[in-house]
Amino acid sequence: MLNSISIKQYRNIKRNLEEMEKTNYDSIIIIPCSGNKGWHEFAEHSALFYYYDVCEKLRLSHRFFADTMSFYDQYEIGYMRTLSIDSIRTNLKRAKLYKSEETKSFFTIFKLNKAYRIEDVQALEKMERARRLKNLTVEEAVNLDPELHQILANLAIRLHRLCNNNLDRLSSQTRGIEIINLIDNLLVEYHQITMMKHLPKSTIAAKFTDMRKETYQLIFLTKVLGEAKIWDLEVCASISEPLIAAKAHIENNLKKFVKDPNARTAKH
């Protein structure tokens, strides 16, 4: 692999990796990160396999990150990074998973001596969502929706940065403030629903209704900024897609408290 790689090269390689990972059930695929510091990363299925069947088994302290820093192509599950491909090889052998390896262009591919089923990957994804939620939750909570929380938290990080760095002065003082207030309110309301155990069903339904309205408003504002050529279409799409996913989660949660007269909340 190259000792130095540009951000443009990295983004192209990352997009290719994302496509490869969609059908990866038996490999750890590693790519170089941008810059000249020697860092490499592996993501999605590769990261799940390595974290849960190598790091957990060998009690290694490697960190598994959600991809909240990227403005454009984001990993859906997350990524891990290393300064030493040799250490990955060694750890795979220690965990008795190493089968073979090959290098193709920018990609180092470690073949594993086992193949994961689709349901195996889904189970690992569920474990990872639960792990991240546990790290974020400081006390007992109710009415949890880990996927909704992850979507909102990632959006908050991106929207704060976009509104701070990618808006002109006028827009930052108008639309930017509105966007930040909306995404922050969404997170506050989510935590109120999950951490205030005394809330009646009607209050929870009202909060989910407010969250749905705020999500719609964020979708509309993103469209306006795209149509005004303040944000390019790629950025707008990367914001709109998770907003639409968040809206679907919110509406599913709302149905539980509006349509089901026997819906239960936590006891006082």
mmCIF file of C-alpha atoms in Angstrom:
data_model
loop_
_atom_site.group_PDB
_atom_site.id
_atom_site.type_symbol
_atom_site.label_atom_id
_atom_site.label_comp_id
_atom_site.label_asym_id
_atom_site.label_seq_id
_atom_site.Cartn_x
_atom_site.Cartn_y
_atom_site.Cartn_z
ATOM 1 C CA MET A 1 0.000 0.000 0.000
ATOM 2 C CA LEU A 2 1.026 3.609 -0.491
ATOM 3 C CA ASN A 3 2.720 5.576 2.281
ATOM 4 C CA SER A 4 0.612 8.631 1.484
ATOM 5 C CA ILE A 5 -2.926 8.956 0.182
ATOM 6 C CA SER A 6 -4.991 12.034 -0.633
ATOM 7 C CA ILE A 7 -8.459 12.710 0.750
ATOM 8 C CA LYS A 8 -9.890 12.341 -2.768
ATOM 9 C CA GLN A 9 -8.254 8.924 -3.186
ATOM 10 C CA TYR A 10 -9.487 7.890 0.250
ATOM 11 C CA ARG A 11 -13.092 8.838 -0.530
ATOM 12 C CA ASN A 12 -13.014 6.849 -3.777
ATOM 13 C CA ILE A 13 -11.517 3.822 -2.036
ATOM 14 C CA LYS A 14 -14.033 4.140 0.791
ATOM 15 C CA ARG A 15 -16.944 4.099 -1.649
ATOM 16 C CA ASN A 16 -15.532 0.926 -3.229
ATOM 17 C CA LEU A 17 -15.090 -0.619 0.204
ATOM 18 C CA GLU A 18 -18.696 0.138 1.113
ATOM 19 C CA GLU A 19 -19.853 -1.770 -1.964
ATOM 20 C CA MET A 20 -17.534 -4.698 -1.224
ATOM 21 C CA GLU A 21 -18.736 -4.931 2.357
ATOM 22 C CA LYS A 22 -22.359 -5.389 1.306
ATOM 23 C CA THR A 23 -21.512 -8.916 0.147
ATOM 24 C CA ASN A 24 -18.598 -9.641 2.475
ATOM 25 C CA TYR A 25 -19.247 -12.640 4.692
ATOM 26 C CA ASP A 26 -15.798 -14.212 5.007
ATOM 27 C CA SER A 27 -13.054 -11.539 4.980
ATOM 28 C CA ILE A 28 -11.410 -8.630 6.746
ATOM 29 C CA ILE A 29 -10.856 -5.940 4.089
ATOM 30 C CA ILE A 30 -8.418 -3.157 4.979
ATOM 31 C CA ILE A 31 -7.820 0.171 3.213
ATOM 32 C CA PRO A 32 -5.412 3.071 3.859
ATOM 33 C CA CYS A 33 -6.714 6.248 5.494
ATOM 34 C CA SER A 34 -5.986 9.688 4.071
ATOM 35 C CA GLY A 35 -2.671 11.310 4.960
ATOM 36 C CA ASN A 36 0.818 9.961 5.496
ATOM 37 C CA LYS A 37 0.662 8.678 9.081
ATOM 38 C CA GLY A 38 0.297 5.030 8.108
ATOM 39 C CA TRP A 39 -3.209 4.507 9.450
ATOM 40 C CA HIS A 40 -5.495 1.908 7.881
ATOM 41 C CA GLU A 41 -9.139 1.142 8.483
ATOM 42 C CA PHE A 42 -11.662 -1.645 8.048
ATOM 43 C CA ALA A 43 -15.399 -1.221 8.349
ATOM 44 C CA GLU A 44 -18.921 -2.616 8.245
ATOM 45 C CA HIS A 45 -18.941 -6.449 8.174
ATOM 46 C CA SER A 46 -15.153 -6.629 8.484
ATOM 47 C CA ALA A 47 -15.242 -4.517 11.638
ATOM 48 C CA LEU A 48 -18.048 -6.608 13.127
ATOM 49 C CA PHE A 49 -16.158 -9.850 12.488
ATOM 50 C CA TYR A 50 -12.913 -8.516 13.926
ATOM 51 C CA TYR A 51 -14.403 -6.777 16.963
ATOM 52 C CA TYR A 52 -16.627 -9.616 18.152
ATOM 53 C CA ASP A 53 -14.651 -12.691 17.059
ATOM 54 C CA VAL A 54 -11.119 -11.389 17.577
ATOM 55 C CA CYS A 55 -11.061 -8.432 19.981
ATOM 56 C CA GLU A 56 -13.680 -9.907 22.321
ATOM 57 C CA LYS A 57 -12.122 -13.361 22.220
ATOM 58 C CA LEU A 58 -8.562 -12.115 22.801
ATOM 59 C CA ARG A 59 -9.654 -9.286 25.133
ATOM 60 C CA LEU A 60 -8.071 -6.608 22.975
ATOM 61 C CA SER A 61 -8.790 -2.922 23.565
ATOM 62 C CA HIS A 62 -9.423 -1.841 19.957
ATOM 63 C CA ARG A 63 -12.184 0.744 19.513
ATOM 64 C CA PHE A 64 -15.142 0.381 17.161
ATOM 65 C CA PHE A 65 -16.461 3.776 16.000
ATOM 66 C CA ALA A 66 -19.718 4.961 14.488
ATOM 67 C CA ASP A 67 -18.961 6.982 11.339
ATOM 68 C CA THR A 68 -20.073 10.424 12.561
ATOM 69 C CA MET A 69 -17.188 12.450 11.120
ATOM 70 C CA SER A 70 -17.849 11.977 7.396
ATOM 71 C CA PHE A 71 -19.940 14.570 5.597
ATOM 72 C CA TYR A 72 -20.497 12.502 2.455
ATOM 73 C CA ASP A 73 -20.269 8.698 2.304
ATOM 74 C CA GLN A 74 -20.859 7.332 5.772
ATOM 75 C CA TYR A 75 -20.387 3.767 6.908
ATOM 76 C CA GLU A 76 -23.731 2.412 8.102
ATOM 77 C CA ILE A 77 -22.302 0.274 10.904
ATOM 78 C CA GLY A 78 -18.919 1.830 11.643
ATOM 79 C CA TYR A 79 -15.187 1.304 11.362
ATOM 80 C CA MET A 80 -11.981 0.383 13.194
ATOM 81 C CA ARG A 81 -8.457 1.682 12.588
ATOM 82 C CA THR A 82 -4.955 0.313 12.992
ATOM 83 C CA LEU A 83 -1.362 1.392 12.452
ATOM 84 C CA SER A 84 -0.243 -2.198 11.879
ATOM 85 C CA ILE A 85 -1.645 -4.606 9.329
ATOM 86 C CA ASP A 86 0.819 -7.139 10.745
ATOM 87 C CA SER A 87 -0.969 -7.018 14.092
ATOM 88 C CA ILE A 88 -4.296 -7.760 12.392
ATOM 89 C CA ARG A 89 -2.742 -10.815 10.746
ATOM 90 C CA THR A 90 -1.238 -11.964 14.048
ATOM 91 C CA ASN A 91 -4.506 -11.520 15.936
ATOM 92 C CA LEU A 92 -6.480 -13.402 13.286
ATOM 93 C CA LYS A 93 -4.052 -16.310 13.635
ATOM 94 C CA ARG A 94 -4.312 -16.203 17.439
ATOM 95 C CA ALA A 95 -8.116 -16.337 17.118
ATOM 96 C CA LYS A 96 -7.769 -19.252 14.646
ATOM 97 C CA LEU A 97 -9.604 -17.306 11.921
ATOM 98 C CA TYR A 98 -6.745 -16.719 9.465
ATOM 99 C CA LYS A 99 -6.971 -18.634 6.187
ATOM 100 C CA SER A 100 -5.071 -16.622 3.553
ATOM 101 C CA GLU A 101 -4.479 -13.089 2.305
ATOM 102 C CA GLU A 102 -4.106 -11.102 -0.885
ATOM 103 C CA THR A 103 -3.473 -7.519 -1.965
ATOM 104 C CA LYS A 104 -5.515 -5.873 -4.714
ATOM 105 C CA SER A 105 -4.640 -2.263 -5.489
ATOM 106 C CA PHE A 106 -5.345 -0.379 -2.237
ATOM 107 C CA PHE A 107 -7.057 -3.332 -0.553
ATOM 108 C CA THR A 108 -5.511 -5.886 1.782
ATOM 109 C CA ILE A 109 -7.914 -8.813 2.118
ATOM 110 C CA PHE A 110 -7.597 -11.404 4.866
ATOM 111 C CA LYS A 111 -9.687 -14.461 4.055
ATOM 112 C CA LEU A 112 -11.199 -16.131 7.108
ATOM 113 C CA ASN A 113 -11.558 -19.855 7.640
ATOM 114 C CA LYS A 114 -15.263 -19.399 8.357
ATOM 115 C CA ALA A 115 -18.157 -17.802 6.496
ATOM 116 C CA TYR A 116 -20.867 -15.851 8.281
ATOM 117 C CA ARG A 117 -24.536 -16.216 7.414
ATOM 118 C CA ILE A 118 -26.777 -13.201 6.864
ATOM 119 C CA GLU A 119 -28.484 -13.887 10.191
ATOM 120 C CA ASP A 120 -25.052 -14.016 11.892
ATOM 121 C CA VAL A 121 -24.244 -10.540 10.603
ATOM 122 C CA GLN A 122 -27.652 -9.245 11.688
ATOM 123 C CA ALA A 123 -27.064 -10.631 15.177
ATOM 124 C CA LEU A 124 -23.662 -8.925 15.356
ATOM 125 C CA GLU A 125 -25.200 -5.619 14.212
ATOM 126 C CA LYS A 126 -27.809 -5.906 16.954
ATOM 127 C CA MET A 127 -25.086 -6.548 19.532
ATOM 128 C CA GLU A 128 -23.164 -3.498 18.332
ATOM 129 C CA ARG A 129 -26.209 -1.215 18.539
ATOM 130 C CA ALA A 130 -26.851 -2.465 22.057
ATOM 131 C CA ARG A 131 -23.201 -1.889 23.043
ATOM 132 C CA ARG A 132 -23.231 1.701 21.815
ATOM 133 C CA LEU A 133 -26.542 2.410 23.488
ATOM 134 C CA LYS A 134 -25.220 1.024 26.772
ATOM 135 C CA ASN A 135 -22.219 3.337 26.513
ATOM 136 C CA LEU A 136 -24.518 6.319 26.006
ATOM 137 C CA THR A 137 -27.123 5.440 28.640
ATOM 138 C CA VAL A 138 -26.241 6.622 32.149
ATOM 139 C CA GLU A 139 -29.313 5.322 33.933
ATOM 140 C CA GLU A 140 -32.175 2.896 33.502
ATOM 141 C CA ALA A 141 -34.367 3.905 30.590
ATOM 142 C CA VAL A 142 -37.718 2.938 29.058
ATOM 143 C CA ASN A 143 -39.344 3.068 25.616
ATOM 144 C CA LEU A 144 -35.932 2.745 24.001
ATOM 145 C CA ASP A 145 -35.363 2.839 20.240
ATOM 146 C CA PRO A 146 -31.571 2.460 19.813
ATOM 147 C CA GLU A 147 -31.675 2.871 16.033
ATOM 148 C CA LEU A 148 -33.647 6.120 16.285
ATOM 149 C CA HIS A 149 -31.244 7.451 18.886
ATOM 150 C CA GLN A 150 -28.214 6.591 16.755
ATOM 151 C CA ILE A 151 -29.745 8.323 13.724
ATOM 152 C CA LEU A 152 -30.558 11.481 15.699
ATOM 153 C CA ALA A 153 -27.152 11.582 17.411
ATOM 154 C CA ASN A 154 -25.313 11.227 14.084
ATOM 155 C CA LEU A 155 -27.511 13.898 12.513
ATOM 156 C CA ALA A 156 -26.855 16.270 15.412
ATOM 157 C CA ILE A 157 -23.095 15.968 14.951
ATOM 158 C CA ARG A 158 -23.293 16.531 11.194
ATOM 159 C CA LEU A 159 -25.834 19.358 11.285
ATOM 160 C CA HIS A 160 -23.935 21.273 13.966
ATOM 161 C CA ARG A 161 -20.798 21.108 11.823
ATOM 162 C CA LEU A 162 -22.575 21.887 8.566
ATOM 163 C CA CYS A 163 -24.389 24.878 10.025
ATOM 164 C CA ASN A 164 -21.177 26.151 11.603
ATOM 165 C CA ASN A 165 -18.896 25.649 8.593
ATOM 166 C CA ASN A 166 -21.035 25.401 5.449
ATOM 167 C CA LEU A 167 -23.507 28.287 5.641
ATOM 168 C CA ASP A 168 -23.067 31.914 4.679
ATOM 169 C CA ARG A 169 -23.454 34.531 7.402
ATOM 170 C CA LEU A 170 -27.109 35.279 6.687
ATOM 171 C CA SER A 171 -28.149 31.650 6.445
ATOM 172 C CA SER A 172 -26.231 30.687 9.588
ATOM 173 C CA GLN A 173 -28.119 33.335 11.575
ATOM 174 C CA THR A 174 -31.527 32.265 10.216
ATOM 175 C CA ARG A 175 -31.859 28.763 8.819
ATOM 176 C CA GLY A 176 -28.803 27.533 10.694
ATOM 177 C CA ILE A 177 -30.217 28.507 14.092
ATOM 178 C CA GLU A 178 -33.563 26.959 13.170
ATOM 179 C CA ILE A 179 -31.938 23.688 12.090
ATOM 180 C CA ILE A 180 -29.826 23.423 15.252
ATOM 181 C CA ASN A 181 -32.823 24.127 17.481
ATOM 182 C CA LEU A 182 -34.840 21.442 15.705
ATOM 183 C CA ILE A 183 -32.224 18.659 15.871
ATOM 184 C CA ASP A 184 -31.375 19.512 19.489
ATOM 185 C CA ASN A 185 -35.080 19.443 20.394
ATOM 186 C CA LEU A 186 -35.422 16.024 18.784
ATOM 187 C CA LEU A 187 -32.656 14.627 20.960
ATOM 188 C CA VAL A 188 -34.024 16.287 24.102
ATOM 189 C CA GLU A 189 -37.498 14.865 23.465
ATOM 190 C CA TYR A 190 -36.080 11.399 22.792
ATOM 191 C CA HIS A 191 -34.257 11.462 26.134
ATOM 192 C CA GLN A 192 -37.362 12.776 27.927
ATOM 193 C CA ILE A 193 -39.378 9.867 26.561
ATOM 194 C CA THR A 194 -36.765 7.268 27.504
ATOM 195 C CA MET A 195 -35.536 8.615 30.846
ATOM 196 C CA MET A 196 -38.636 10.174 32.494
ATOM 197 C CA LYS A 197 -40.450 7.071 33.658
ATOM 198 C CA HIS A 198 -43.530 8.844 35.013
ATOM 199 C CA LEU A 199 -44.768 10.145 31.640
ATOM 200 C CA PRO A 200 -48.348 9.068 30.760
ATOM 201 C CA LYS A 201 -49.125 7.559 27.349
ATOM 202 C CA SER A 202 -50.801 10.759 26.161
ATOM 203 C CA THR A 203 -47.673 12.825 26.904
ATOM 204 C CA ILE A 204 -45.431 10.336 25.134
ATOM 205 C CA ALA A 205 -47.760 10.397 22.106
ATOM 206 C CA ALA A 206 -47.658 14.211 22.111
ATOM 207 C CA LYS A 207 -43.859 14.215 22.222
ATOM 208 C CA PHE A 208 -43.609 11.758 19.331
ATOM 209 C CA THR A 209 -46.065 13.952 17.413
ATOM 210 C CA ASP A 210 -43.826 16.984 18.019
ATOM 211 C CA MET A 211 -40.799 14.952 16.932
ATOM 212 C CA ARG A 212 -42.541 14.010 13.693
ATOM 213 C CA LYS A 213 -43.329 17.675 12.961
ATOM 214 C CA GLU A 214 -39.725 18.686 13.694
ATOM 215 C CA THR A 215 -38.386 15.949 11.436
ATOM 216 C CA TYR A 216 -40.624 17.103 8.598
ATOM 217 C CA GLN A 217 -39.421 20.683 9.140
ATOM 218 C CA LEU A 218 -35.783 19.579 8.934
ATOM 219 C CA ILE A 219 -36.517 17.755 5.685
ATOM 220 C CA PHE A 220 -38.147 20.908 4.278
ATOM 221 C CA LEU A 221 -35.252 23.145 5.365
ATOM 222 C CA THR A 222 -32.721 20.764 3.816
ATOM 223 C CA LYS A 223 -34.632 20.946 0.527
ATOM 224 C CA VAL A 224 -34.634 24.766 0.682
ATOM 225 C CA LEU A 225 -30.882 24.933 1.257
ATOM 226 C CA GLY A 226 -30.335 22.581 -1.673
ATOM 227 C CA GLU A 227 -32.639 24.514 -3.990
ATOM 228 C CA ALA A 228 -30.907 27.757 -2.994
ATOM 229 C CA LYS A 229 -27.536 26.151 -3.902
ATOM 230 C CA ILE A 230 -26.209 26.761 -0.396
ATOM 231 C CA TRP A 231 -25.671 23.031 0.162
ATOM 232 C CA ASP A 232 -24.961 20.782 -2.799
ATOM 233 C CA LEU A 233 -27.324 17.925 -3.619
ATOM 234 C CA GLU A 234 -24.972 15.256 -2.272
ATOM 235 C CA VAL A 235 -24.905 16.898 1.146
ATOM 236 C CA CYS A 236 -28.692 17.359 1.104
ATOM 237 C CA ALA A 237 -29.219 13.696 0.225
ATOM 238 C CA SER A 238 -26.893 12.580 3.024
ATOM 239 C CA ILE A 239 -29.054 14.546 5.473
ATOM 240 C CA SER A 240 -32.488 13.783 4.014
ATOM 241 C CA GLU A 241 -32.034 10.004 3.942
ATOM 242 C CA PRO A 242 -31.425 9.571 7.695
ATOM 243 C CA LEU A 243 -34.179 12.136 8.412
ATOM 244 C CA ILE A 244 -36.639 9.995 6.449
ATOM 245 C CA ALA A 245 -35.441 6.934 8.381
ATOM 246 C CA ALA A 246 -35.884 8.830 11.668
ATOM 247 C CA LYS A 247 -39.407 9.847 10.643
ATOM 248 C CA ALA A 248 -40.309 6.200 10.001
ATOM 249 C CA HIS A 249 -39.045 5.204 13.462
ATOM 250 C CA ILE A 250 -40.937 8.069 15.093
ATOM 251 C CA GLU A 251 -44.186 7.164 13.319
ATOM 252 C CA ASN A 252 -43.837 3.487 14.313
ATOM 253 C CA ASN A 253 -43.332 4.518 17.944
ATOM 254 C CA LEU A 254 -46.254 6.923 17.775
ATOM 255 C CA LYS A 255 -48.573 4.142 16.622
ATOM 256 C CA LYS A 256 -47.841 2.186 19.799
ATOM 257 C CA PHE A 257 -49.270 4.939 21.969
ATOM 258 C CA VAL A 258 -52.064 6.221 19.722
ATOM 259 C CA LYS A 259 -53.632 3.046 18.316
ATOM 260 C CA ASP A 260 -53.021 0.578 21.109
ATOM 261 C CA PRO A 261 -55.223 1.411 24.128
ATOM 262 C CA ASN A 262 -53.332 -1.181 26.168
ATOM 263 C CA ALA A 263 -49.897 0.275 25.451
ATOM 264 C CA ARG A 264 -47.875 0.258 28.642
ATOM 265 C CA THR A 265 -45.324 2.677 29.961
ATOM 266 C CA ALA A 266 -42.994 2.175 32.866
ATOM 267 C CA LYS A 267 -44.509 2.238 36.344
ATOM 268 C CA HIS A 268 -44.071 5.253 38.551
#
